[in-house]
Coordinates of N, CA, C and O in Angstrom, one line a residue:
K1 N 278.2 375.9 81.9 CA 278.1 374.3 82.0 C 277.3 374.2 83.4 O 276.3 373.1 83.3
Q2 N 277.4 375.2 84.2 CA 276.5 374.8 85.5 C 275.0 375.0 85.1 O 274.1 374.4 85.8
W3 N 274.6 375.9 84.4 CA 273.2 376.0 83.9 C 272.8 374.8 83.3 O 271.7 374.4 83.5
Y4 N 273.6 374.1 82.4 CA 273.1 372.9 81.9 C 273.0 371.7 82.8 O 271.9 371.1 82.9
Q5 N 273.7 371.8 83.9 CA 273.8 370.6 84.9 C 272.4 371.0 85.7 O 271.9 370.0 86.1
R6 N 272.2 372.3 86.1 CA 270.9 372.5 86.7 C 269.7 372.1 86.1 O 268.8 371.5 86.4
R7 N 269.8 372.3 84.8 CA 268.7 371.9 83.8 C 268.5 370.5 84.0 O 267.4 370.0 83.6
V8 N 269.5 369.6 83.8 CA 269.7 368.3 83.7 C 268.8 367.8 84.9 O 268.1 367.0 84.9
A9 N 269.2 368.2 86.1 CA 268.7 368.0 87.4 C 267.2 368.3 87.5 O 266.4 367.5 88.0
I10 N 266.9 369.5 86.7 CA 265.3 369.8 86.9 C 264.6 368.9 86.0 O 263.4 368.4 86.4
T11 N 265.0 368.6 84.8 CA 264.4 367.8 84.0 C 264.7 366.2 84.0 O 264.5 365.5 82.9
A12 N 265.4 365.9 85.1 CA 265.6 364.4 85.3 C 264.5 363.5 85.0 O 263.4 363.8 85.4
G13 N 264.9 362.4 84.1 CA 264.0 361.5 83.9 C 263.0 362.0 82.7 O 262.1 361.1 82.2
N14 N 263.1 363.1 82.0 CA 262.5 363.6 81.1 C 263.4 364.1 80.0 O 263.5 365.3 79.7
P15 N 264.0 363.3 79.0 CA 265.2 363.6 78.2 C 264.6 364.7 77.1 O 265.0 365.6 76.5
K16 N 263.2 364.4 76.7 CA 262.6 365.2 75.7 C 262.4 366.8 76.3 O 262.6 367.6 75.4
E17 N 262.1 366.9 77.3 CA 262.0 368.2 78.0 C 263.2 369.0 78.1 O 263.5 370.0 77.7
F18 N 264.2 368.2 78.5 CA 265.7 368.7 78.6 C 266.2 369.2 77.2 O 266.7 370.2 77.2
V19 N 265.9 368.4 76.3 CA 266.3 368.9 74.8 C 265.7 370.0 74.3 O 266.2 371.0 73.7
Q20 N 264.2 370.0 74.6 CA 263.5 371.1 74.2 C 263.9 372.4 74.9 O 264.0 373.6 74.2
Q21 N 264.2 372.3 76.1 CA 264.9 373.6 77.0 C 266.2 374.0 76.5 O 266.3 375.2 76.2
L22 N 267.0 373.0 76.0 CA 268.4 373.4 75.6 C 268.2 374.2 74.1 O 268.8 375.1 73.8
C23 N 267.3 373.5 73.4 CA 267.3 374.1 72.0 C 266.3 375.4 71.8 O 266.3 375.9 70.7
K24 N 265.8 375.7 72.9 CA 264.7 376.7 72.7 C 265.3 378.1 72.3 O 264.8 378.9 71.5
N25 N 266.7 378.4 72.7 CA 267.3 379.6 72.5 C 268.4 379.6 71.5 O 269.3 380.4 71.4
L26 N 268.5 378.5 71.0 CA 269.7 378.3 69.9 C 269.3 379.0 68.5 O 268.1 379.0 68.0
D27 N 270.3 379.9 68.1 CA 270.1 380.6 66.9 C 270.8 380.0 65.7 O 270.4 380.1 64.6
N28 N 271.8 379.3 66.0 CA 272.7 378.8 64.7 C 273.3 377.5 65.0 O 273.2 377.0 66.1
A29 N 274.0 377.0 64.1 CA 274.7 375.8 64.3 C 275.7 375.8 65.3 O 276.0 374.8 66.1
Q30 N 276.4 376.9 65.3 CA 277.6 377.1 66.3 C 277.0 377.1 67.7 O 277.5 376.4 68.6
D31 N 275.8 377.5 68.0 CA 275.2 377.4 69.3 C 274.8 376.0 69.8 O 275.0 375.5 70.8
L32 N 274.4 375.3 68.6 CA 274.1 373.9 68.8 C 275.5 373.1 69.0 O 275.4 372.1 69.9
Y33 N 276.4 373.4 68.4 CA 277.6 372.9 68.5 C 278.3 373.0 69.9 O 278.8 372.1 70.6
S34 N 278.2 374.2 70.5 CA 278.6 374.6 71.6 C 277.8 373.8 72.9 O 278.3 373.2 73.9
V35 N 276.4 373.6 72.6 CA 275.6 372.9 73.7 C 275.9 371.6 73.5 O 276.0 370.9 74.6
K36 N 276.3 371.1 72.3 CA 276.6 369.5 72.3 C 278.0 369.3 73.0 O 278.1 368.3 73.9
K37 N 279.0 370.2 73.0 CA 280.1 370.1 73.7 C 279.9 370.0 75.2 O 280.4 369.2 76.0
V38 N 279.2 370.9 75.7 CA 278.5 371.0 77.2 C 278.1 369.8 77.5 O 278.4 369.1 78.6
V39 N 277.1 369.3 76.8 CA 276.4 368.2 77.2 C 277.3 367.0 77.2 O 277.4 366.1 78.2
E40 N 278.2 366.7 76.3 CA 279.3 365.8 76.3 C 280.2 366.0 77.6 O 280.6 364.9 78.1
G41 N 280.5 366.9 77.8 CA 281.3 367.3 79.1 C 280.4 366.7 80.2 O 281.2 365.9 81.3
I42 N 279.3 367.0 80.4 CA 278.3 366.6 81.5 C 278.4 365.1 81.6 O 278.3 364.4 82.5
R43 N 278.2 364.5 80.3 CA 278.2 363.0 80.2 C 279.4 362.3 80.8 O 279.1 361.5 81.5
Q44 N 280.5 363.0 80.3 CA 281.7 362.4 80.9 C 281.8 362.6 82.3 O 282.4 361.4 83.0
T45 N 281.5 363.7 82.9 CA 281.8 364.0 84.3 C 280.7 362.9 85.1 O 281.0 362.4 86.1
N46 N 279.4 362.8 84.5 CA 278.6 361.8 85.2 C 279.0 360.4 85.1 O 278.8 359.6 86.1
S47 N 279.6 360.0 84.0 CA 280.3 358.7 83.9 C 281.4 358.3 84.8 O 281.4 357.4 85.4
S48 N 282.2 359.4 84.8 CA 283.2 359.1 85.9 C 282.8 359.1 87.2 O 283.3 358.3 88.1
D49 N 281.9 359.9 87.6 CA 281.2 360.0 89.0 C 280.6 358.6 89.3 O 280.7 357.9 90.3
L50 N 279.8 358.0 88.3 CA 279.2 356.7 88.5 C 280.2 355.7 88.6 O 280.1 354.9 89.5
K51 N 281.2 355.6 87.9 CA 282.4 354.8 88.1 C 283.0 354.8 89.5 O 283.2 353.7 90.1
R52 N 283.2 355.9 89.8 CA 283.8 356.2 91.2 C 282.9 355.6 92.3 O 283.4 355.0 93.3
N53 N 281.8 356.0 92.1 CA 280.6 355.5 93.2 C 280.5 354.1 93.1 O 280.4 353.4 94.2
V54 N 280.6 353.3 91.9 CA 280.6 351.8 92.0 C 281.7 351.3 92.6 O 281.5 350.4 93.4
Y55 N 282.8 351.8 92.4 CA 284.1 351.3 93.1 C 284.0 351.6 94.5 O 284.4 350.8 95.4
K56 N 283.5 352.8 94.8 CA 283.4 353.1 96.4 C 282.4 352.3 97.0 O 282.8 351.9 98.3
N57 N 281.4 351.9 96.5 CA 280.3 351.2 97.1 C 280.5 349.6 96.9 O 279.6 348.8 97.4
Y58 N 281.3 349.1 96.2 CA 281.6 347.9 96.0 C 281.7 347.0 97.2 O 281.2 345.9 97.3
G59 N 282.6 347.2 98.1 CA 282.6 346.6 99.5 C 281.5 346.4 100.2 O 281.0 345.4 100.8
Q60 N 280.7 347.5 100.1 CA 279.2 347.5 101.0 C 278.3 346.7 100.3 O 277.5 345.9 100.7
F61 N 278.6 346.7 98.8 CA 277.6 345.9 98.1 C 277.8 344.3 98.4 O 276.9 343.5 98.6
I62 N 279.0 344.0 98.5 CA 279.7 342.6 98.7 C 279.1 342.2 100.1 O 278.5 341.1 100.4
E63 N 279.1 343.1 101.0 CA 278.8 342.7 102.4 C 277.4 342.5 102.6 O 276.8 341.7 103.1
T64 N 276.6 343.4 101.8 CA 275.1 343.4 101.9 C 274.6 342.0 101.1 O 273.7 341.5 101.6
S65 N 275.6 341.7 100.2 CA 275.1 340.3 99.5 C 275.2 339.3 100.3 O 274.4 338.3 100.4
K66 N 276.4 339.3 101.2 CA 276.5 338.1 101.9 C 275.5 338.1 103.2 O 275.0 337.0 103.4
E67 N 274.9 339.2 103.5 CA 274.0 339.3 104.6 C 272.8 338.8 104.1 O 272.0 338.0 104.8
I68 N 272.4 339.2 102.8 CA 271.2 338.8 102.4 C 271.2 337.3 102.2 O 270.3 336.4 102.6
T69 N 272.4 336.7 101.8 CA 272.3 335.1 101.5 C 272.4 334.6 103.1 O 271.6 333.6 103.1
Y70 N 272.7 335.0 104.1 CA 272.7 334.6 105.4 C 271.3 334.6 105.8 O 270.7 333.8 106.4
L71 N 270.6 335.6 105.7 CA 269.2 335.9 106.0 C 268.3 335.0 105.2 O 267.3 334.5 105.7
E72 N 268.7 334.8 104.1 CA 267.8 333.8 103.2 C 267.9 332.4 103.9 O 267.0 331.7 104.0
A73 N 269.3 332.0 104.3 CA 269.3 330.6 104.9 C 268.5 330.6 106.2 O 267.9 329.7 106.6
E74 N 268.6 331.7 107.1 CA 268.1 331.7 108.3 C 266.5 331.7 108.1 O 265.8 330.8 108.8
M75 N 265.8 332.2 107.0 CA 264.6 332.2 106.7 C 264.1 330.9 106.4 O 263.0 330.3 106.7
Y76 N 264.8 330.1 105.6 CA 264.6 328.8 105.3 C 264.6 328.0 106.3 O 263.8 327.1 106.4
K77 N 265.5 328.1 107.3 CA 265.4 327.2 108.5 C 264.4 327.4 109.2 O 263.6 326.6 109.8
L78 N 263.9 328.7 109.4 CA 262.7 329.2 110.3 C 261.5 328.6 109.6 O 260.5 328.1 110.2
G79 N 261.4 328.5 108.3 CA 260.3 327.9 107.4 C 260.0 326.5 108.0 O 259.0 325.8 108.2
H80 N 261.3 325.9 107.9 CA 261.4 324.4 108.1 C 260.8 324.1 109.6 O 260.1 323.1 109.9
L81 N 261.4 324.8 110.5 CA 261.1 324.8 111.9 C 259.5 324.9 112.1 O 259.0 324.3 112.9
L82 N 258.9 326.0 111.3 CA 257.5 326.2 111.6 C 256.7 325.0 110.8 O 255.7 324.5 111.4
T83 N 257.1 324.6 109.8 CA 256.6 323.4 109.3 C 256.6 322.2 110.2 O 255.5 321.3 110.4
E84 N 257.8 322.0 110.9 CA 257.9 320.9 111.9 C 256.8 321.0 113.0 O 256.3 320.1 113.6
Q85 N 256.8 322.4 113.5 CA 256.1 322.7 114.7 C 254.5 322.5 114.3 O 253.9 322.0 115.1
K86 N 254.2 322.8 113.1 CA 252.8 322.7 112.7 C 252.4 321.2 112.7 O 251.4 320.8 113.1
A87 N 253.4 320.5 112.2 CA 253.1 318.8 112.1 C 253.0 318.5 113.4 O 252.2 317.5 113.7
L88 N 253.8 318.8 114.5 CA 254.0 318.3 115.8 C 252.6 318.7 116.3 O 251.8 317.8 117.1
I89 N 252.2 319.8 116.2 CA 251.0 320.4 117.0 C 249.8 319.5 116.4 O 248.8 319.2 117.0
S90 N 249.7 319.4 115.1 CA 248.6 318.7 114.4 C 248.5 317.2 114.9 O 247.4 316.7 115.2
S91 N 249.8 316.6 115.3 CA 250.0 315.3 115.5 C 249.3 315.1 117.0 O 248.5 314.4 117.4
L92 N 249.6 316.2 117.8 CA 249.3 316.1 119.2 C 247.7 316.3 119.3 O 247.1 315.8 120.0
T93 N 247.3 317.2 118.5 CA 245.7 317.5 118.4 C 245.0 316.3 118.0 O 244.0 315.9 118.5
D94 N 245.6 315.5 117.0 CA 245.0 314.4 116.7 C 245.0 313.2 117.7 O 243.9 312.6 117.8
D95 N 246.1 313.0 118.2 CA 246.2 312.2 119.4 C 245.3 312.4 120.4 O 244.8 311.7 121.0
N96 N 245.0 313.8 120.9 CA 244.2 314.1 122.0 C 242.8 313.9 121.5 O 242.0 313.4 122.4
N97 N 242.5 314.3 120.1 CA 241.3 313.8 119.7 C 240.8 312.4 119.8 O 239.7 312.0 120.2
T98 N 241.8 311.7 119.4 CA 241.5 310.2 119.3 C 241.5 309.8 120.9 O 240.8 308.9 121.1
S99 N 242.3 310.2 121.7 CA 242.1 309.8 123.1 C 240.8 310.2 123.7 O 240.3 309.4 124.4
E100 N 240.4 311.3 123.4 CA 239.1 311.8 123.9 C 237.9 310.8 123.4 O 237.0 310.6 124.2
K101 N 238.1 310.5 122.1 CA 237.1 309.7 121.5 C 237.0 308.2 122.2 O 235.9 307.7 122.4
N102 N 238.3 307.8 122.5 CA 238.3 306.4 123.1 C 237.8 306.5 124.5 O 237.1 305.5 125.0
K103 N 238.0 307.5 125.3 CA 237.5 307.5 126.5 C 236.1 307.6 126.5 O 235.3 307.0 127.3
S104 N 235.5 308.4 125.6 CA 234.0 308.6 125.4 C 233.5 307.3 125.2 O 232.4 306.9 125.6
L105 N 234.1 306.4 124.2 CA 233.7 305.2 123.8 C 233.6 304.2 125.0 O 232.7 303.4 125.4
D106 N 234.8 304.2 125.8 CA 234.8 303.5 127.0 C 233.8 303.6 128.0 O 233.4 302.7 128.5
V107 N 233.4 305.0 128.2 CA 232.3 305.3 129.2 C 231.1 304.9 128.7 O 230.3 304.3 129.4
S108 N 230.9 304.9 127.3 CA 229.5 304.5 126.9 C 229.5 302.9 126.9 O 228.4 302.3 127.1
M109 N 230.4 302.5 126.6 CA 230.3 300.8 126.6 C 230.3 300.3 128.1 O 229.4 299.3 128.3
S110 N 230.8 300.9 129.1 CA 230.7 300.6 130.6 C 229.2 300.9 131.1 O 228.9 300.2 131.9
D111 N 228.7 302.1 130.5 CA 227.3 302.3 130.8 C 226.4 301.3 130.3 O 225.3 301.0 130.7
D112 N 226.8 300.7 129.1 CA 225.9 299.6 128.3 C 225.9 298.4 129.3 O 225.1 297.7 129.2
M113 N 227.0 298.2 130.0 CA 227.0 296.9 130.5 C 226.3 296.9 131.9 O 225.7 296.8 132.8

């Protein structure tokens, strides 16, 4: 069984290679049946390990989800503040430009008189 588990780890992500490696040395149906039993055992072990890890990490998943939601809200607030700051700076710049133009018009009008 350990050999099969090592083989699964080595060929992870490539089931075709795993099956080819398993079947390479099979001589008869009995060998195939015994390999099938071992693979089924590995599947059951992996399934129970996966379930145990899901339950073990569920609390952390919930905490992480809450943190993500909080950070999304903060990012939205920051985006809104940046939009307000941009509008304020644009408004001040426009006011400053208008004021400069008015001063320059006043100076040129007083020079004409």
